[in-house]
Coordinates of C-alpha atoms in Angstrom, one line a residue:
X1 CA -20.8 -33.9 -13.6
X2 CA -18.6 -35.6 -16.7
X3 CA -15.7 -38.0 -15.9
X4 CA -12.5 -35.6 -16.4
X5 CA -9.5 -37.2 -18.9
X6 CA -6.4 -38.0 -17.5
X7 CA -5.0 -34.7 -19.0
X8 CA -7.8 -32.2 -17.5
X9 CA -7.1 -34.6 -14.3
X10 CA -3.3 -34.0 -14.0
X11 CA -3.7 -29.9 -15.1
X12 CA -6.3 -30.2 -12.3
X13 CA -3.8 -31.4 -10.0
X14 CA -1.1 -29.6 -11.4
X15 CA -2.9 -26.4 -10.9
X16 CA -3.5 -27.3 -7.2
X17 CA 0.0 -27.6 -5.9
X18 CA 1.0 -24.6 -7.9
X19 CA -1.4 -22.3 -6.5
X20 CA -0.7 -23.6 -3.2
X21 CA 3.0 -22.1 -3.6
X22 CA 2.7 -19.0 -5.8
X23 CA -0.4 -17.7 -3.5
X24 CA 2.0 -17.1 -0.2
X25 CA 5.1 -16.5 -3.0
X26 CA 3.2 -13.7 -4.2
X27 CA 2.3 -12.5 -0.4
X28 CA 5.9 -12.2 0.2
X29 CA 6.1 -10.4 -2.9
X30 CA 4.6 -7.5 -2.2
X31 CA 6.0 -6.8 0.9
X32 CA 8.8 -6.2 -1.3
X33 CA 7.2 -4.2 -3.8
X34 CA 5.7 -2.2 0.0
X35 CA 9.2 -1.3 1.2
X36 CA 11.6 -4.3 1.7
X37 CA 13.0 -4.5 -1.5
X38 CA 15.5 -7.3 -2.1
X39 CA 18.3 -7.9 -4.3
X40 CA 16.3 -10.2 -6.7
X41 CA 12.7 -8.6 -6.3
X42 CA 12.3 -7.6 -10.0
X43 CA 13.5 -11.3 -10.7
X44 CA 11.0 -12.3 -8.1
X45 CA 8.3 -10.5 -10.3
X46 CA 8.8 -11.3 -13.0
X47 CA 8.8 -15.5 -11.9
X48 CA 5.7 -14.4 -10.4
X49 CA 4.3 -12.9 -13.2
X50 CA 5.4 -15.4 -15.3
X51 CA 3.9 -18.1 -12.9
X52 CA 0.4 -16.4 -13.3
X53 CA 0.5 -16.1 -16.7
X54 CA 0.9 -19.6 -16.6
X55 CA -2.2 -20.3 -14.1
X56 CA -3.9 -18.4 -16.4
X57 CA -3.4 -20.3 -19.9
X58 CA -4.7 -23.3 -17.8
X59 CA -7.7 -21.6 -16.3
X60 CA -8.3 -21.1 -20.1
X61 CA -7.7 -24.7 -20.9
X62 CA -9.9 -26.5 -18.1
X63 CA -12.5 -23.1 -17.8
X64 CA -15.4 -25.3 -19.0
X65 CA -14.8 -28.2 -16.6
X66 CA -14.1 -25.7 -13.5
X67 CA -17.0 -23.8 -14.4
X68 CA -19.4 -27.2 -15.1
X69 CA -22.7 -27.3 -13.2
X70 CA -22.1 -24.3 -12.1
X71 CA -20.1 -20.9 -12.2
X72 CA -17.4 -20.8 -10.1
X73 CA -15.3 -18.0 -11.8
X74 CA -16.4 -15.3 -13.9
X75 CA -13.6 -15.1 -16.1
X76 CA -14.7 -11.3 -16.9
X77 CA -14.1 -10.7 -13.4
X78 CA -10.2 -11.3 -13.6
X79 CA -9.6 -9.0 -16.5
X80 CA -9.3 -5.7 -14.9
X81 CA -7.0 -7.5 -12.6
X82 CA -5.0 -8.5 -15.4
X83 CA -4.8 -5.0 -16.9
X84 CA -4.2 -3.1 -13.7
X85 CA -1.7 -5.2 -12.8
X86 CA -0.5 -4.7 -17.3
X87 CA -0.7 -1.1 -16.5
X88 CA 1.3 -1.3 -12.9
X89 CA 4.2 -3.7 -14.4
X90 CA 4.7 -1.0 -17.5
X91 CA 4.7 1.9 -15.5
X92 CA 7.4 -0.2 -12.6
X93 CA 4.9 1.4 -10.1
X94 CA 5.7 -0.7 -7.2
X95 CA 2.9 0.5 -4.4
X96 CA 0.4 -0.5 -7.7
X97 CA 1.7 -3.6 -8.7
X98 CA 1.6 -4.8 -4.9
X99 CA -2.2 -3.3 -4.9
X100 CA -3.3 -5.2 -7.7
X101 CA -1.9 -8.3 -7.2
X102 CA -3.5 -7.9 -3.2
X103 CA -6.9 -6.8 -4.2
X104 CA -7.2 -8.5 -7.8
X105 CA -4.9 -11.0 -8.3
X106 CA -4.5 -12.8 -5.4
X107 CA -8.0 -13.5 -5.0
X108 CA -9.1 -14.5 -8.2
X109 CA -6.1 -17.3 -7.8
X110 CA -7.1 -18.5 -4.3
X111 CA -10.9 -18.9 -6.1
X112 CA -9.3 -20.5 -8.7
X113 CA -7.9 -23.0 -5.9
X114 CA -11.3 -23.0 -4.2
X115 CA -12.4 -24.2 -7.1
X116 CA -9.6 -26.8 -8.3
X117 CA -10.2 -28.5 -4.6
X118 CA -13.7 -28.2 -5.0
X119 CA -13.6 -30.3 -8.6
X120 CA -10.9 -32.9 -7.3
X121 CA -13.2 -33.8 -3.9
X122 CA -15.7 -34.7 -6.5

């Protein structure tokens, strides 16, 4: 594996730390969307989706490193999940949003977290 630049190492470190918080936060959000709404659920949802978008941006910037040597994440597999989440958000459908988060977004984030951990431990 090639030597990682300081910027790439920092991006991966930040991503790993952030995913440690984002994934459990999204799991809490799912319970809120499935009938346990709070006064701040909409704000929480926006924060989680903004955070997810940020993770995708960082992934896009580091995907060559993440997938160097072996394909750890197939970008084309997350695209349908992003579309499903976007559609659910447009519809303001809590159930569909929770389903998209649980079945598509969180698995991608966990896969990303595992890939980042693997790279950092090399």
